[in-house]
Amino acid sequence: MNSSLAIYPGSFDPVTNGHLDLIERGTKIFARLIVAVLRNTDKQPLFTVSERVEMLREVTRAYPTVEVDVFDGLLVEYARKRGAGVILRGIRAISDYEYELQMALMNRKLEPQLETVFMMPALSYSYLSARLVREIAQLGGPLKGMVPDAVESRLRAKVT
Ligand code: PNS
């Protein structure tokens, strides 16, 4: 397992400035970072997986060590396949901790060699979530500073 290669998994429906902040922080610690979009058949997403990947590629273009990929099945299996030694997750507030702890410990049970690393995004993004961004967009509210410009225009187009 390679501790300089980390996977940042998630739904990214859509990528927010909070995700981007975490990606930027991740690039400073890990030599390579794979942003991995879950192909989740349970959830009803706003954006298709291809749209989410496209947006992620666009907004991470400035980071040469970042790769955007799609995965399905178990995250630990995907990490093993990619040879990654670290799972990167963001924690915004205490409310995130319980769910994240449960996932991290379950992933450790499934694959003891894989470490989960938590990072905190900037305080100014601590209230931001993709779910609230989708809701604000659907209700026609302002999204300034919450998502990259490219994502804002796609959100507007999606809900009109
Ligand atoms: O952005 P999200 O929706 O909070 O991301 C959740 C994600 C993708 C990290 C999680 O659902 C996941 O890892 N799913 C893959 C299936 C899996 O491995 N499940 C067991 C987790 S302990």
XYZ file of N, CA and C and ligand atoms in Angstrom:
502
model
N 0.845 -1.200 0.000
C 0.000 0.000 0.000
C 0.884 1.256 0.000
N 0.439 2.206 -0.773
C 1.240 3.389 -0.998
C 0.651 4.584 -0.241
N 1.351 5.049 0.797
C 0.782 6.117 1.621
C 0.915 7.490 0.960
N 1.593 7.567 -0.180
C 1.642 8.858 -0.880
C 0.533 8.971 -1.916
N -0.238 7.872 -2.067
C -1.380 7.895 -2.988
C -2.668 7.801 -2.175
N -3.478 8.848 -2.264
C -4.733 8.879 -1.495
C -5.936 8.917 -2.419
N -7.030 8.352 -1.896
C -8.299 8.406 -2.629
C -9.253 9.298 -1.852
N -9.842 10.260 -2.544
C -10.860 11.121 -1.941
C -12.191 10.708 -2.567
N -12.958 9.837 -1.871
C -14.188 9.323 -2.465
C -15.402 10.158 -2.082
N -16.443 10.083 -2.910
C -17.674 10.775 -2.553
C -18.684 10.752 -3.677
N -19.802 11.432 -3.429
C -20.850 11.532 -4.447
C -20.602 12.732 -5.364
N -20.115 13.822 -4.804
C -19.789 15.038 -5.573
C -20.946 15.449 -6.495
N -22.128 15.588 -5.900
C -23.339 15.888 -6.689
C -23.918 17.244 -6.333
N -23.294 18.360 -6.709
C -22.070 18.496 -7.489
C -20.875 18.822 -6.579
N -19.689 18.970 -7.199
C -18.491 19.396 -6.457
C -18.727 20.824 -5.949
N -18.407 21.044 -4.671
C -18.581 22.380 -4.072
C -17.203 22.996 -3.801
N -17.230 24.257 -3.371
C -15.960 24.896 -2.998
C -15.351 24.233 -1.759
N -16.196 23.591 -0.953
C -15.691 22.852 0.221
C -14.882 21.638 -0.214
N -15.422 20.902 -1.218
C -14.670 19.753 -1.766
C -13.335 20.231 -2.354
N -13.430 21.340 -3.093
C -12.244 21.849 -3.782
C -11.167 22.284 -2.778
N -11.620 22.872 -1.685
C -10.709 23.278 -0.616
C -9.976 22.047 -0.063
N -10.731 20.958 0.112
C -10.134 19.729 0.640
C -9.160 19.104 -0.366
N -9.532 19.165 -1.642
C -8.658 18.631 -2.696
C -7.327 19.389 -2.680
N -7.423 20.725 -2.589
C -6.207 21.536 -2.575
C -5.331 21.193 -1.365
N -5.971 21.040 -0.205
C -5.210 20.660 0.992
C -4.591 19.271 0.806
N -5.355 18.371 0.199
C -4.880 17.007 -0.036
C -3.652 16.974 -0.932
N -3.616 17.854 -1.936
C -2.473 17.852 -2.869
C -1.183 18.271 -2.162
N -1.325 18.991 -1.044
C -0.127 19.450 -0.319
C 0.461 18.331 0.546
N -0.329 17.307 0.794
C 0.128 16.228 1.681
C 0.478 14.953 0.908
N -0.326 14.664 -0.127
C -0.141 13.414 -0.869
C 0.457 13.693 -2.252
N 1.352 12.808 -2.674
C 2.003 12.984 -3.979
C 0.974 12.873 -5.098
N 0.000 11.970 -4.913
C -1.074 11.814 -5.904
C -2.399 11.668 -5.185
N -3.426 12.240 -5.785
C -4.763 12.202 -5.185
C -5.773 11.776 -6.253
N -6.511 10.702 -5.956
C -7.554 10.255 -6.881
C -8.898 10.687 -6.299
N -9.592 11.555 -7.006
C -10.947 11.940 -6.595
C -11.875 10.920 -7.244
N -12.528 10.107 -6.410
C -13.284 8.960 -6.936
C -14.784 9.151 -6.707
N -15.529 9.208 -7.801
C -16.982 9.411 -7.747
C -17.666 8.052 -7.648
N -18.514 7.914 -6.633
C -19.235 6.642 -6.461
C -20.383 6.549 -7.467
N -20.384 5.437 -8.194
C -21.523 5.168 -9.072
C -22.579 4.484 -8.198
N -23.443 5.322 -7.618
C -24.401 4.824 -6.623
C -25.768 4.631 -7.260
N -26.226 3.411 -7.242
C -27.509 3.138 -7.897
C -28.689 3.414 -6.958
N -28.420 3.556 -5.648
C -29.508 3.794 -4.685
C -30.025 5.227 -4.731
N -29.066 6.178 -4.719
C -29.440 7.590 -4.628
C -30.017 8.096 -5.939
N -30.858 9.114 -5.861
C -31.395 9.795 -7.047
C -30.568 11.065 -7.234
N -29.507 11.005 -8.034
C -28.630 12.180 -8.122
C -29.217 13.277 -9.019
N -28.732 14.503 -8.817
C -29.140 15.600 -9.709
C -28.338 15.509 -11.010
N -27.029 15.261 -10.875
C -26.152 15.149 -12.037
C -25.778 13.691 -12.292
N -25.639 13.327 -13.552
C -25.190 11.972 -13.880
C -23.718 11.838 -13.462
N -23.254 10.617 -13.399
C -21.855 10.384 -13.031
C -20.925 11.090 -14.031
N -21.251 11.005 -15.331
C -20.385 11.649 -16.344
C -20.359 13.159 -16.155
N -21.502 13.753 -15.826
C -21.532 15.211 -15.603
C -20.696 15.578 -14.388
N -20.793 14.747 -13.332
C -20.023 15.031 -12.110
C -18.526 14.913 -12.364
N -18.160 13.894 -13.140
C -16.741 13.693 -13.478
C -16.239 14.867 -14.330
N -17.044 15.266 -15.304
C -16.680 16.391 -16.179
C -16.420 17.654 -15.359
N -17.344 17.949 -14.439
C -17.190 19.158 -13.603
C -15.946 19.054 -12.728
N -15.726 17.873 -12.143
C -14.548 17.686 -11.292
C -13.256 17.877 -12.091
N -13.247 17.319 -13.318
C -12.030 17.450 -14.146
C -11.773 18.919 -14.462
N -12.864 19.630 -14.764
C -12.741 21.044 -15.120
C -12.174 21.855 -13.946
N -12.705 21.617 -12.749
C -12.303 22.461 -11.622
C -11.000 22.006 -10.953
N -10.497 20.829 -11.334
C -9.210 20.380 -10.758
C -8.079 20.421 -11.794
N -8.387 21.056 -12.933
C -7.399 21.094 -14.030
C -6.057 21.696 -13.575
N -6.129 22.626 -12.614
C -4.908 23.311 -12.158
C -4.020 22.415 -11.287
N -4.511 21.244 -10.920
C -3.735 20.357 -10.030
C -3.259 19.128 -10.801
N -1.996 19.144 -11.237
C -1.490 18.039 -12.067
C -1.431 16.697 -11.341
N -1.438 16.704 -10.017
C -1.330 15.438 -9.285
C -2.703 14.835 -8.949
N -3.754 15.524 -9.437
C -5.115 15.037 -9.154
C -5.674 14.301 -10.365
N -6.254 13.132 -10.085
C -6.918 12.343 -11.122
C -8.375 12.179 -10.705
N -9.289 12.228 -11.671
C -10.707 12.004 -11.352
C -11.113 10.664 -11.954
N -11.754 9.833 -11.144
C -12.126 8.497 -11.595
C -13.512 8.151 -11.042
N -14.058 7.034 -11.496
C -15.356 6.538 -11.023
C -15.115 5.168 -10.403
N -15.853 4.874 -9.322
C -15.752 3.518 -8.775
C -17.132 3.012 -8.393
N -17.250 1.689 -8.376
C -18.449 1.104 -7.777
C -18.015 -0.079 -6.920
N -18.937 -0.600 -6.137
C -18.569 -1.661 -5.206
C -17.903 -1.089 -3.974
N -17.161 -1.942 -3.293
C -16.539 -1.538 -2.034
C -15.364 -0.586 -2.267
N -15.321 0.447 -1.443
C -14.225 1.418 -1.531
C -12.873 0.748 -1.261
N -12.843 -0.165 -0.284
C -11.567 -0.823 0.047
C -11.038 -1.652 -1.130
N -11.970 -2.233 -1.892
C -11.566 -3.019 -3.069
C -10.977 -2.096 -4.138
N -11.638 -0.961 -4.311
C -11.156 0.021 -5.292
C -9.764 0.533 -4.881
N -9.604 0.815 -3.580
C -8.306 1.311 -3.083
C -7.212 0.265 -3.329
N -7.555 -0.984 -3.091
C -6.590 -2.079 -3.301
C -6.203 -2.148 -4.777
N -7.218 -2.050 -5.636
C -6.997 -2.127 -7.085
C -6.082 -0.987 -7.563
N -6.284 0.209 -6.970
C -5.480 1.361 -7.380
C -4.149 1.435 -6.631
N -3.957 0.581 -5.620
C -2.704 0.601 -4.857
C -2.598 1.785 -3.913
N -3.749 2.340 -3.521
C -3.742 3.505 -2.626
C -3.682 3.049 -1.171
N -2.950 3.802 -0.337
C -2.814 3.444 1.066
C -3.664 4.298 1.984
N -4.289 5.335 1.422
C -5.016 6.297 2.262
C -6.362 6.660 1.639
N -7.365 6.764 2.523
C -8.665 7.314 2.152
C -8.714 8.701 2.776
N -8.993 9.706 1.988
C -9.103 11.072 2.505
C -10.576 11.438 2.609
N -10.971 11.944 3.785
C -12.353 12.418 3.969
C -12.329 13.751 4.693
N -13.314 14.569 4.430
C -13.408 15.868 5.091
C -14.369 15.794 6.264
N -14.034 16.497 7.321
C -14.954 16.617 8.460
C -15.204 18.107 8.684
N -16.477 18.497 8.558
C -16.822 19.919 8.699
C -17.136 20.272 10.149
N -17.924 19.404 10.782
C -18.391 19.707 12.146
C -18.512 18.394 12.900
N -18.781 18.492 14.189
C -18.923 17.290 15.025
C -19.988 16.359 14.442
N -21.021 16.949 13.849
C -22.126 16.153 13.293
C -21.656 15.188 12.199
N -20.575 15.503 11.508
C -20.034 14.592 10.487
C -19.308 13.407 11.127
N -18.842 13.629 12.368
C -17.871 12.709 12.943
C -18.392 11.292 13.121
N -19.647 11.174 13.595
C -20.176 9.859 13.920
C -20.219 8.953 12.683
N -20.768 9.485 11.600
C -20.870 8.744 10.339
C -19.486 8.428 9.778
N -18.597 9.415 9.853
C -17.248 9.228 9.307
C -16.458 8.208 10.125
N -16.632 8.258 11.449
C -15.936 7.305 12.317
C -16.403 5.886 12.009
N -17.719 5.731 11.853
C -18.289 4.417 11.565
C -17.727 3.876 10.244
N -17.698 4.732 9.222
C -17.170 4.290 7.919
C -15.687 3.955 8.004
N -14.935 4.827 8.688
C -13.483 4.612 8.780
C -13.174 3.296 9.500
N -13.915 3.030 10.583
C -13.654 1.802 11.349
C -14.114 0.562 10.585
N -15.213 0.695 9.848
C -15.670 -0.432 9.033
C -14.657 -0.702 7.912
N -14.182 0.360 7.284
C -13.175 0.179 6.227
C -11.896 -0.444 6.796
N -11.545 -0.067 8.029
C -10.357 -0.647 8.670
C -10.561 -2.135 8.953
N -11.799 -2.471 9.343
C -12.129 -3.883 9.594
C -11.986 -4.680 8.288
N -12.458 -4.070 7.192
C -12.414 -4.746 5.889
C -10.996 -4.811 5.332
N -10.215 -3.750 5.591
C -8.849 -3.681 5.048
C -7.929 -2.965 6.039
N -7.325 -3.720 6.971
C -6.538 -3.096 8.040
C -5.336 -2.275 7.545
N -4.866 -2.546 6.325
C -3.691 -1.826 5.814
C -4.035 -0.413 5.333
N -5.310 -0.160 5.135
C -5.738 1.124 4.573
C -6.031 2.115 5.700
N -5.438 3.302 5.639
C -5.682 4.311 6.679
C -6.653 5.372 6.162
N -7.540 5.834 7.045
C -8.392 6.979 6.704
C -7.783 8.220 7.336
N -7.628 9.261 6.544
C -7.107 10.536 7.039
C -8.216 11.574 6.920
N -8.511 12.258 8.013
C -9.523 13.314 7.994
C -8.856 14.666 7.918
N -9.419 15.532 7.081
C -8.928 16.907 7.032
C -10.115 17.850 7.195
N -9.871 19.016 7.747
C -10.926 20.005 7.936
C -10.859 21.039 6.828
N -11.983 21.317 6.166
C -11.963 22.393 5.183
C -11.903 23.741 5.901
N -11.692 24.809 5.152
C -11.687 26.158 5.735
C -13.001 26.372 6.491
N -12.917 27.110 7.581
C -14.090 27.361 8.432
C -15.246 27.953 7.619
N -14.889 28.769 6.632
C -15.925 29.437 5.830
C -16.750 28.453 4.998
N -16.294 27.201 4.899
C -17.068 26.193 4.151
C -17.720 25.178 5.088
N -17.653 25.432 6.393
C -18.077 24.410 7.344
C -19.584 24.152 7.321
N -20.354 25.082 6.759
C -21.822 24.905 6.702
C -22.268 24.453 5.316
N -21.310 24.301 4.403
C -21.628 24.024 3.000
C -21.811 22.527 2.764
N -22.844 22.172 1.999
C -22.991 20.768 1.606
C -23.599 20.710 0.218
N -23.299 19.648 -0.508
C -23.841 19.495 -1.866
C -25.367 19.425 -1.812
N -25.893 18.816 -0.753
C -27.355 18.699 -0.624
C -28.004 20.092 -0.513
N -27.427 20.974 0.322
C -27.997 22.317 0.455
C -27.806 23.128 -0.814
N -26.661 22.930 -1.475
C -26.411 23.619 -2.742
C -27.471 23.232 -3.774
N -27.795 21.939 -3.843
C -28.835 21.473 -4.792
C -30.179 22.112 -4.457
N -30.466 22.181 -3.139
C -31.754 22.737 -2.719
C -31.841 24.227 -3.055
N -30.775 24.964 -2.777
C -30.773 26.404 -3.060
C -30.935 26.635 -4.563
N -30.211 25.827 -5.358
C -30.304 25.961 -6.825
C -31.732 25.678 -7.286
N -32.333 24.636 -6.748
C -33.690 24.268 -7.168
C -34.703 25.341 -6.780
N -34.390 26.104 -5.715
C -35.307 27.158 -5.265
C -34.893 28.535 -5.789
N -33.910 28.558 -6.680
C -33.510 29.803 -7.339
C -32.705 30.761 -6.482
N -32.094 30.284 -5.415
C -31.318 31.152 -4.524
C -29.900 31.390 -5.017
N -29.192 32.346 -4.361
C -27.829 32.683 -4.788
C -26.807 31.622 -4.356
N -25.836 31.364 -5.223
C -24.835 30.321 -4.937
C -23.420 30.891 -4.898
N -23.331 32.209 -4.851
C -22.027 32.881 -4.894
C -21.107 32.353 -3.790
N -19.906 31.964 -4.176
C -18.911 31.506 -3.200
C -19.096 30.074 -2.725
N -20.178 29.436 -3.160
C -20.437 28.066 -2.679
C -19.914 26.999 -3.629
N -20.000 27.305 -4.918
C -19.531 26.347 -5.929
C -18.685 27.103 -6.955
N -17.792 26.407 -7.668
C -17.033 27.073 -8.726
C -18.003 27.606 -9.796
N -17.596 28.665 -10.518
C -18.476 29.293 -11.523
C -19.012 28.283 -12.537
N -18.133 27.375 -12.994
C -18.533 26.381 -14.000
C -19.656 25.493 -13.472
N -19.620 25.223 -12.186
C -20.644 24.372 -11.566
C -21.935 25.166 -11.404
N -21.800 26.450 -11.046
C -22.995 27.287 -10.862
C -23.806 27.358 -12.160
N -23.127 27.564 -13.285
C -23.877 27.672 -14.546
C -24.538 26.340 -14.910
N -23.881 25.239 -14.612
C -24.499 23.926 -14.891
C -25.691 23.669 -13.972
N -25.569 24.142 -12.731
C -26.685 23.982 -11.780
C -27.893 24.766 -12.262
N -27.641 26.005 -12.680
C -28.727 26.870 -13.170
C -29.400 26.223 -14.378
N -28.577 25.705 -15.288
C -29.122 25.091 -16.511
C -29.936 23.837 -16.155
N -29.479 23.122 -15.150
C -30.117 21.862 -14.763
C -31.508 22.078 -14.183
N -31.669 23.176 -13.419
C -32.941 23.359 -12.706
C -33.950 24.241 -13.442
N -33.549 24.777 -14.607
C -34.512 25.644 -15.327
C -35.247 24.826 -16.405
O -20.080 11.967 -0.504
P -20.636 10.824 0.304
O -21.974 10.416 -0.272
O -20.684 11.111 1.782
O -19.622 9.575 0.094
C -19.870 8.331 0.688
C -18.886 7.251 0.170
C -18.854 7.228 -1.338
C -17.496 7.569 0.679
C -19.356 5.877 0.755
O -20.719 5.717 0.529
C -18.605 4.678 0.156
O -17.430 4.511 0.379
N -19.330 3.867 -0.633
C -18.769 2.709 -1.318
C -19.334 1.393 -0.805
C -18.598 0.941 0.443
O -17.422 0.707 0.443
N -19.370 0.843 1.554
C -18.864 0.497 2.850
C -18.394 1.762 3.563
S -17.889 1.422 5.187
